[in-house]
Coordinates of C-alpha atoms in Angstrom, one line a residue:
L1 CA 6.2 7.7 1.2
D2 CA 6.1 10.9 -0.9
W3 CA 8.6 9.6 -3.5
R4 CA 7.4 9.8 -7.1
P5 CA 9.3 8.3 -10.1
T6 CA 11.0 10.5 -12.6
L7 CA 10.8 9.1 -16.1
T8 CA 14.0 9.0 -18.3
A9 CA 14.2 10.5 -21.7
E10 CA 14.2 7.0 -23.1
E11 CA 10.9 6.2 -21.4
L12 CA 9.4 9.5 -22.6
V13 CA 10.5 8.8 -26.2
A14 CA 9.2 5.3 -25.9
S15 CA 5.8 6.5 -24.7
A16 CA 5.6 8.9 -27.7
A17 CA 6.5 6.1 -30.0
V18 CA 3.6 4.0 -28.6
A19 CA 1.2 6.9 -29.1
G20 CA 2.3 7.3 -32.7
F21 CA 1.9 3.6 -33.4
A22 CA -1.5 3.5 -31.8
S23 CA -2.8 6.4 -33.8
V24 CA -1.5 4.9 -37.1
A25 CA -2.9 1.5 -36.1
W26 CA -6.3 3.0 -35.4
V27 CA -6.3 4.8 -38.8
A28 CA -5.4 1.6 -40.5
L29 CA -8.0 -0.5 -38.8
A30 CA -10.8 2.0 -38.6
L31 CA -10.6 3.6 -42.1
G32 CA -8.7 1.0 -44.0
R33 CA -6.8 3.7 -45.8
F34 CA -4.1 6.4 -45.5
A35 CA -4.2 8.4 -48.6
A36 CA -7.7 9.8 -48.3
P37 CA -8.0 12.9 -46.1
M38 CA -9.6 12.4 -42.7
S39 CA -12.5 14.3 -41.5
L40 CA -12.3 16.6 -38.4
A41 CA -14.0 14.1 -36.3
Q42 CA -11.6 11.3 -37.4
R43 CA -8.7 13.5 -36.7
V44 CA -10.0 14.2 -33.2
V45 CA -10.6 10.5 -32.5
S46 CA -7.0 9.7 -33.8
G47 CA -5.6 12.3 -31.4
C48 CA -7.6 10.9 -28.5
V49 CA -6.2 7.4 -29.3
A50 CA -2.7 8.7 -29.4
L51 CA -3.3 10.6 -26.0
V52 CA -4.6 7.5 -24.3
A53 CA -1.8 5.4 -25.5
Y54 CA 0.7 7.9 -24.4
N55 CA -0.7 8.1 -20.9
A56 CA -1.0 4.3 -20.7
A57 CA 2.7 4.0 -21.6
L58 CA 3.6 6.6 -19.0
Y59 CA 1.5 4.7 -16.4
Y60 CA 3.3 1.5 -17.3
F61 CA 6.7 3.0 -16.8
R62 CA 5.7 4.7 -13.5
E63 CA 4.3 1.4 -12.1
R64 CA 7.5 -0.3 -13.1
A65 CA 9.5 2.2 -11.1
H66 CA 7.2 1.9 -8.1
A67 CA 7.5 -1.9 -8.3
D68 CA 11.3 -1.6 -8.4
A69 CA 11.2 0.9 -5.4
A70 CA 8.8 -1.3 -3.3
V71 CA 10.3 -3.4 -0.4
S72 CA 9.2 -6.7 1.2
Y73 CA 6.9 -6.5 4.2
R74 CA 9.7 -7.6 6.5
A75 CA 12.0 -4.9 5.2
A76 CA 9.4 -2.3 5.9
A77 CA 9.2 -3.3 9.7
D78 CA 10.7 -1.2 12.4
A79 CA 12.5 -2.3 15.6
S80 CA 9.3 -2.9 17.6
S81 CA 7.8 -5.1 14.9
R82 CA 7.3 -8.9 15.5
F83 CA 6.3 -11.7 13.1
T84 CA 4.6 -15.0 13.9
R85 CA 3.4 -17.7 11.6
V86 CA -0.4 -18.5 11.7
G87 CA -1.1 -21.3 9.3
D88 CA 0.6 -20.2 6.1
V89 CA 0.5 -16.5 6.8
D90 CA 3.4 -14.4 8.2
V91 CA 1.6 -12.1 10.5
H92 CA 3.0 -8.8 11.7
F93 CA 2.2 -7.6 15.2
K94 CA 3.5 -5.4 18.0
R95 CA 3.5 -6.2 21.6
V96 CA 3.9 -4.2 24.9
K97 CA 4.8 -6.1 28.0
Y98 CA 3.7 -5.1 31.4
V99 CA 6.9 -3.9 33.2
R100 CA 5.7 -3.3 36.8
G101 CA 5.4 -7.0 37.7
A102 CA 3.6 -10.1 36.6
P103 CA 0.7 -9.2 34.2
K104 CA -2.9 -9.9 35.3
R105 CA -4.3 -9.8 31.7
V106 CA -3.5 -10.3 28.1
V107 CA -5.0 -7.9 25.6
E108 CA -5.2 -8.2 21.9
C109 CA -6.2 -5.3 19.7
M110 CA -7.6 -5.4 16.2
H111 CA -7.7 -2.5 13.8
G112 CA -10.4 -1.3 11.4
F113 CA -10.6 -1.2 7.6
G114 CA -7.7 0.6 5.8
A115 CA -5.8 0.9 9.1
N116 CA -2.9 -1.2 10.7
V117 CA -1.2 -1.5 14.0
S118 CA -0.4 2.2 14.0
S119 CA -4.0 2.9 14.9
W120 CA -3.0 1.4 18.4
T121 CA 0.5 2.9 18.6
V122 CA 0.3 6.4 17.2
R123 CA -1.1 7.8 20.5
D124 CA 0.7 5.2 22.6
T125 CA -2.7 3.5 23.3
M126 CA -1.0 0.1 23.7
V127 CA 1.4 1.4 26.3
A128 CA -1.3 3.1 28.2
L129 CA -3.6 0.0 28.1
S130 CA -0.7 -2.1 29.4
E131 CA -0.2 0.3 32.4
A132 CA -3.9 0.8 33.2
L133 CA -4.9 -2.9 32.8
E134 CA -1.6 -4.4 34.2
A135 CA -1.5 -6.4 31.0
D136 CA 0.6 -7.6 28.2
V137 CA -0.9 -6.0 25.1
A138 CA -0.6 -6.9 21.4
A139 CA -2.0 -5.6 18.1
H140 CA -1.6 -7.3 14.7
D141 CA -2.1 -6.3 11.1
S142 CA -5.1 -8.0 9.5
A143 CA -4.4 -9.8 6.1
G144 CA -4.5 -7.2 3.3
F145 CA -3.3 -4.4 5.6
G146 CA -0.1 -3.2 7.3
L147 CA 2.9 -5.5 7.1
T148 CA 1.3 -8.9 7.3
E149 CA 2.3 -11.1 4.3
R150 CA 0.0 -10.9 1.2
V151 CA -0.8 -14.5 0.5
R152 CA -2.8 -15.7 -2.6
D153 CA -5.6 -17.5 -0.7
V154 CA -8.5 -15.2 -0.6
G155 CA -9.9 -17.1 2.4
K156 CA -7.3 -15.6 4.5
Y157 CA -8.7 -12.1 4.1
T158 CA -12.0 -12.7 6.1
R159 CA -12.8 -11.6 9.6
A160 CA -13.1 -15.2 10.5
S161 CA -9.6 -15.8 9.5
D162 CA -8.6 -12.7 11.4
A163 CA -10.2 -14.1 14.5
K164 CA -8.0 -17.1 14.3
V165 CA -4.9 -14.9 14.1
C166 CA -6.1 -13.1 17.2
A167 CA -6.5 -16.4 19.0
A168 CA -3.0 -17.5 17.9
I169 CA -1.4 -14.3 19.3
I170 CA -3.3 -14.6 22.6
E171 CA -2.1 -18.2 23.0
Q172 CA 1.5 -17.1 22.2
M173 CA 1.3 -14.3 24.9
K174 CA -0.1 -16.8 27.4
S175 CA 2.5 -19.3 26.7
D176 CA 5.2 -16.6 27.5
A177 CA 3.7 -15.8 30.8
S178 CA 4.7 -17.7 33.8
S179 CA 1.1 -17.9 35.2
S180 CA -1.0 -18.2 32.0
S181 CA -3.8 -20.1 33.7
S182 CA -4.8 -17.0 35.9
L183 CA -4.5 -14.4 33.2
E184 CA -7.7 -12.8 32.1
T185 CA -8.2 -12.4 28.3
V186 CA -9.6 -9.1 26.9
L187 CA -10.2 -8.6 23.2
V188 CA -10.4 -5.1 21.7
G189 CA -11.6 -4.4 18.2
H190 CA -12.3 -1.2 16.3
S191 CA -14.7 -0.8 13.5
L192 CA -14.4 -3.8 11.2
G193 CA -11.8 -5.2 13.6
A194 CA -14.7 -5.4 16.1
V195 CA -16.2 -8.2 13.9
G196 CA -13.0 -10.2 14.3
A197 CA -12.8 -9.6 17.9
A198 CA -16.4 -10.7 18.4
L199 CA -15.8 -13.8 16.2
A200 CA -12.7 -14.7 18.2
C201 CA -14.9 -15.2 21.2
S202 CA -16.0 -18.5 19.6
N203 CA -12.4 -19.8 19.7
D204 CA -11.3 -21.6 22.8
I205 CA -9.1 -18.8 24.2
G206 CA -11.1 -18.1 27.4
A207 CA -11.9 -14.5 26.6
S208 CA -13.9 -12.9 29.4
R209 CA -14.2 -9.4 28.2
V210 CA -14.6 -7.8 24.8
V211 CA -14.3 -4.1 24.0
L212 CA -16.0 -3.0 20.7
V213 CA -14.8 0.4 19.5
A214 CA -17.3 2.1 17.0
P215 CA -18.2 -1.5 15.9
A216 CA -19.0 -2.0 12.2
I217 CA -21.6 -4.7 13.2
I218 CA -25.1 -3.8 11.9
A219 CA -27.4 -4.3 14.8
G220 CA -30.6 -4.5 12.7
K221 CA -29.6 -7.7 11.0
T222 CA -31.3 -10.9 12.3
R223 CA -31.1 -14.4 11.0
S224 CA -34.6 -15.8 10.6
P225 CA -34.8 -19.4 11.7
K226 CA -36.0 -21.8 9.0
G227 CA -37.3 -25.3 9.3
R228 CA -35.2 -28.1 7.7
L229 CA -36.1 -28.3 4.0
P230 CA -36.0 -31.4 1.9
I231 CA -32.5 -32.0 0.5
T232 CA -33.7 -31.4 -3.1
I233 CA -35.0 -27.9 -2.3
R234 CA -31.8 -27.2 -0.3
V235 CA -29.6 -28.1 -3.2
V236 CA -31.6 -26.1 -5.7
L237 CA -31.6 -23.0 -3.4
A238 CA -27.8 -23.5 -2.8
C239 CA -27.2 -23.7 -6.6
I240 CA -29.2 -20.5 -7.2
T241 CA -27.5 -18.6 -4.4
A242 CA -24.0 -20.0 -5.5
T243 CA -24.7 -18.9 -9.1
A244 CA -25.4 -15.3 -8.1
T245 CA -22.5 -15.1 -5.8
A246 CA -20.1 -16.7 -8.4
A247 CA -21.3 -14.2 -11.0
T248 CA -20.6 -11.3 -8.6
W249 CA -17.3 -12.8 -7.8
C250 CA -16.3 -13.1 -11.5
L251 CA -17.5 -9.6 -12.2
T252 CA -15.4 -8.3 -9.2
Y253 CA -12.4 -10.3 -10.5
A254 CA -12.7 -9.0 -14.0
M255 CA -12.7 -5.4 -12.7
K256 CA -9.3 -6.0 -10.9
P257 CA -7.3 -3.7 -13.3
F258 CA -9.7 -0.9 -12.7
V259 CA -9.9 -1.5 -9.0
V260 CA -6.1 -1.6 -8.7
F261 CA -5.7 1.5 -10.8
V262 CA -8.1 3.5 -8.4
L263 CA -6.4 2.1 -5.3
R264 CA -3.0 3.2 -6.5
Q265 CA -4.2 6.7 -7.2
L266 CA -5.8 7.1 -3.9
V267 CA -3.5 5.3 -1.5
R268 CA -0.4 7.1 -2.9
N269 CA -2.1 10.4 -2.5
K270 CA -1.3 12.0 1.0
Q271 CA -4.2 14.5 0.6
F272 CA -6.6 11.5 0.3
W273 CA -5.5 10.2 3.7
I274 CA -5.6 13.7 5.3
N275 CA -9.0 14.3 4.0
G276 CA -10.4 10.9 4.7
L277 CA -9.0 10.6 8.3
S278 CA -10.0 14.2 9.1
A279 CA -13.5 13.4 8.0
A280 CA -13.6 10.3 10.2
I281 CA -12.8 12.1 13.5
D282 CA -14.5 15.0 15.3
K283 CA -13.6 18.3 13.8
S284 CA -12.5 19.6 17.2
R285 CA -9.8 16.8 17.3
V286 CA -8.1 17.4 14.0
A287 CA -5.6 20.0 15.1
S288 CA -4.5 17.9 18.1
M289 CA -3.6 14.8 16.2
P290 CA 0.1 14.1 15.9
V291 CA 2.1 14.9 12.9
N292 CA 3.0 11.4 12.0
W293 CA -0.7 10.2 12.3
V294 CA -1.4 10.1 8.6
D295 CA 1.9 8.6 7.7
G296 CA 1.2 5.6 9.9
Y297 CA -1.7 4.8 7.7
R298 CA 0.3 5.4 4.6
Q299 CA 3.3 3.2 5.5
P300 CA 2.1 0.0 3.9
S301 CA 1.9 1.5 0.5
I302 CA 5.8 1.0 0.2
V303 CA 5.3 -2.9 0.6
R304 CA 5.5 -5.0 -2.6
G305 CA 2.1 -6.2 -3.6
W306 CA 0.1 -4.1 -1.2
E307 CA -2.6 -3.4 -3.9
D308 CA -3.0 -7.2 -4.5
G309 CA -3.7 -7.6 -0.8
M310 CA -6.3 -4.8 -0.8
F311 CA -8.1 -6.3 -3.9
R312 CA -8.2 -9.7 -2.1
V313 CA -9.9 -8.0 0.9
V314 CA -12.6 -6.7 -1.6
L315 CA -12.9 -10.1 -3.3
A316 CA -13.2 -11.8 0.1
A317 CA -16.1 -9.5 0.9
V318 CA -18.0 -11.1 -2.0
A319 CA -17.0 -14.6 -1.3
A320 CA -14.0 -16.3 0.6
A321 CA -13.1 -18.4 -2.4
N322 CA -10.3 -18.6 -5.0
S323 CA -12.6 -19.6 -7.9
P324 CA -16.3 -20.0 -8.8
A325 CA -15.9 -23.8 -8.4
E326 CA -15.0 -23.3 -4.7
I327 CA -18.1 -21.2 -4.2
F328 CA -20.3 -24.0 -5.6
R329 CA -18.5 -26.7 -3.6
A330 CA -19.0 -24.8 -0.4
A331 CA -22.7 -24.1 -1.2
L332 CA -23.5 -27.6 -2.0
A333 CA -21.6 -28.9 1.1
A334 CA -23.5 -26.6 3.3
A335 CA -26.8 -27.5 1.7
R336 CA -26.2 -31.1 2.7
R337 CA -26.1 -29.9 6.3
D338 CA -28.6 -27.3 6.6
L339 CA -29.9 -24.4 4.4
D340 CA -29.4 -21.9 7.3
D341 CA -25.7 -22.8 7.3
Q342 CA -25.4 -22.2 3.5
A343 CA -27.4 -19.0 3.4
A344 CA -25.9 -17.4 6.5
D345 CA -22.5 -16.3 5.2
D346 CA -22.9 -13.1 7.3
E347 CA -19.9 -12.5 9.5
E348 CA -21.6 -9.5 11.3
E349 CA -24.6 -11.7 12.4
D350 CA -22.2 -14.5 13.3
A351 CA -20.2 -12.0 15.4
I352 CA -23.2 -11.2 17.5
Q353 CA -24.1 -14.9 17.9
A354 CA -20.5 -15.6 18.9
I355 CA -20.6 -13.0 21.7
V356 CA -24.0 -14.0 22.9
K357 CA -23.1 -17.8 23.1
S358 CA -19.7 -17.1 24.8
G359 CA -21.3 -15.1 27.6
V360 CA -18.4 -12.6 27.8
K361 CA -18.9 -9.2 29.2
V362 CA -19.1 -6.5 26.5
L363 CA -18.2 -2.8 26.4
I364 CA -19.1 -0.8 23.5
V365 CA -17.3 2.6 23.1
H366 CA -18.6 5.0 20.6
G367 CA -17.9 8.6 19.6
E368 CA -21.0 10.9 19.7
N369 CA -20.2 12.4 16.4
D370 CA -19.2 9.3 14.5
A371 CA -19.9 9.9 10.7
I372 CA -18.8 6.4 9.6
V373 CA -20.8 4.2 11.9
P374 CA -23.7 6.1 13.6
V375 CA -23.8 5.9 17.4
T376 CA -27.5 4.8 16.9
N377 CA -26.2 1.5 15.7
S378 CA -24.5 0.8 18.9
R379 CA -27.4 1.8 21.0
A380 CA -29.4 -0.8 19.0
L381 CA -26.5 -3.4 19.2
V382 CA -26.2 -3.0 23.1
D383 CA -29.9 -4.1 23.3
R384 CA -29.1 -7.3 21.4
I385 CA -26.2 -8.4 23.5
P386 CA -26.6 -9.5 27.1
N387 CA -24.0 -8.3 29.6
A388 CA -23.2 -5.3 27.3
R389 CA -22.9 -1.7 28.2
L390 CA -22.4 1.3 26.1
E391 CA -20.1 4.4 26.8
I392 CA -20.5 7.4 24.5
V393 CA -17.4 9.6 24.2
P394 CA -18.3 13.3 23.7
R395 CA -16.7 15.5 21.0
C396 CA -15.4 12.3 19.4
G397 CA -15.8 10.7 15.9
H398 CA -15.1 7.2 14.6
M399 CA -11.8 6.7 16.5
P400 CA -12.1 7.1 20.2
H401 CA -8.8 5.3 20.9
E402 CA -6.9 7.7 18.6
E403 CA -8.9 10.9 19.1
S404 CA -9.4 10.8 22.9
P405 CA -7.0 8.2 24.2
Q406 CA -7.0 9.2 27.9
E407 CA -10.8 9.1 28.0
F408 CA -10.8 5.8 26.1
I409 CA -8.3 4.2 28.6
R410 CA -10.3 5.5 31.6
I411 CA -13.5 3.9 30.2
V412 CA -11.7 0.5 29.4
Q413 CA -10.0 0.4 32.8
S414 CA -13.2 1.0 34.6
F415 CA -14.9 -1.7 32.6
C416 CA -12.1 -4.3 33.2
N417 CA -11.8 -3.6 36.8
D418 CA -15.6 -3.9 37.5
A419 CA -16.2 -7.2 39.1
T420 CA -20.0 -7.2 38.5

């Protein structure tokens, strides 16, 4: 994880040659002459051109070395890793089986943005959940994170797609159990993963309980009901919305080289992870975190194409489409049904609706000092969801299951064992 490429003498010489060529080319193109003396300003610009070209060449050689050193997502897996095919995506997950008899429940855990299954394993949270709930427990890597395959289809990087993965893993665990019909299904989602866990309630998996951990579901959003408009108006509005979305999608795609450059500089920097994760948890918990905590988050950076997956996550947040044409086709198709369907591409609001319609019991666990998603959001969220209750963990930030695993397990166990 801390490996850095060492450039050869040939690569350094080649970089210097590129810098010299760029400087000469700038002089030739900008000034149109070589003989006349250049002004001081022109000399400074020429030197800047050479410096930029030199660093660009060094960047190219370093990235080529990183690409050569990267491994496939399967090669990065450890002995406890499993893979399952969901649609056309090879999904990485881990599973803990209940060892004290037949399980009473199956539990599927979903991580937050930037995380992976290590969020559920670094403090042995999956093992503790298995013992406390008498359950088979699984956790998977969402598309774009961890060791799940990075496919080209942008539509696979949405929370709705992640919910389908959750459902597939639940079905696989149930099929492996001898008494699958009597197993209770519990979904657990942290932060952005809470959106996927909530959406999974709309799948036919028989979920009875959902645990939302510091959920990144904005409680203040509401979808205003609209009357059914004439088809002409619906199509016009759909075209306007699609045009704006397609423009944003194209702009985001055009910025890919810059976005990838920034991602590489940040994700490969260990201090970035240390600072970011330390800021996400309560200050009183930083010293007690295990030494391998940060490395668990960093591990996917050794996987070939990790930055492409991260970029597709960003692109999918704009629109789950592979081209502007797909955006227009989806918008027009929705306009033929109902304007609300077309305009409501809002996974957070859909998540709330999925929970409400399913009638599942909901537990929201939130750290009192969460600086990422304020606890006030969960207080508002619990008012919007029937059968929901809120538990606030003291001296805790954005990651209760990592910062305070024993308290988290106690709360979840009490919730799952409560028959009311």
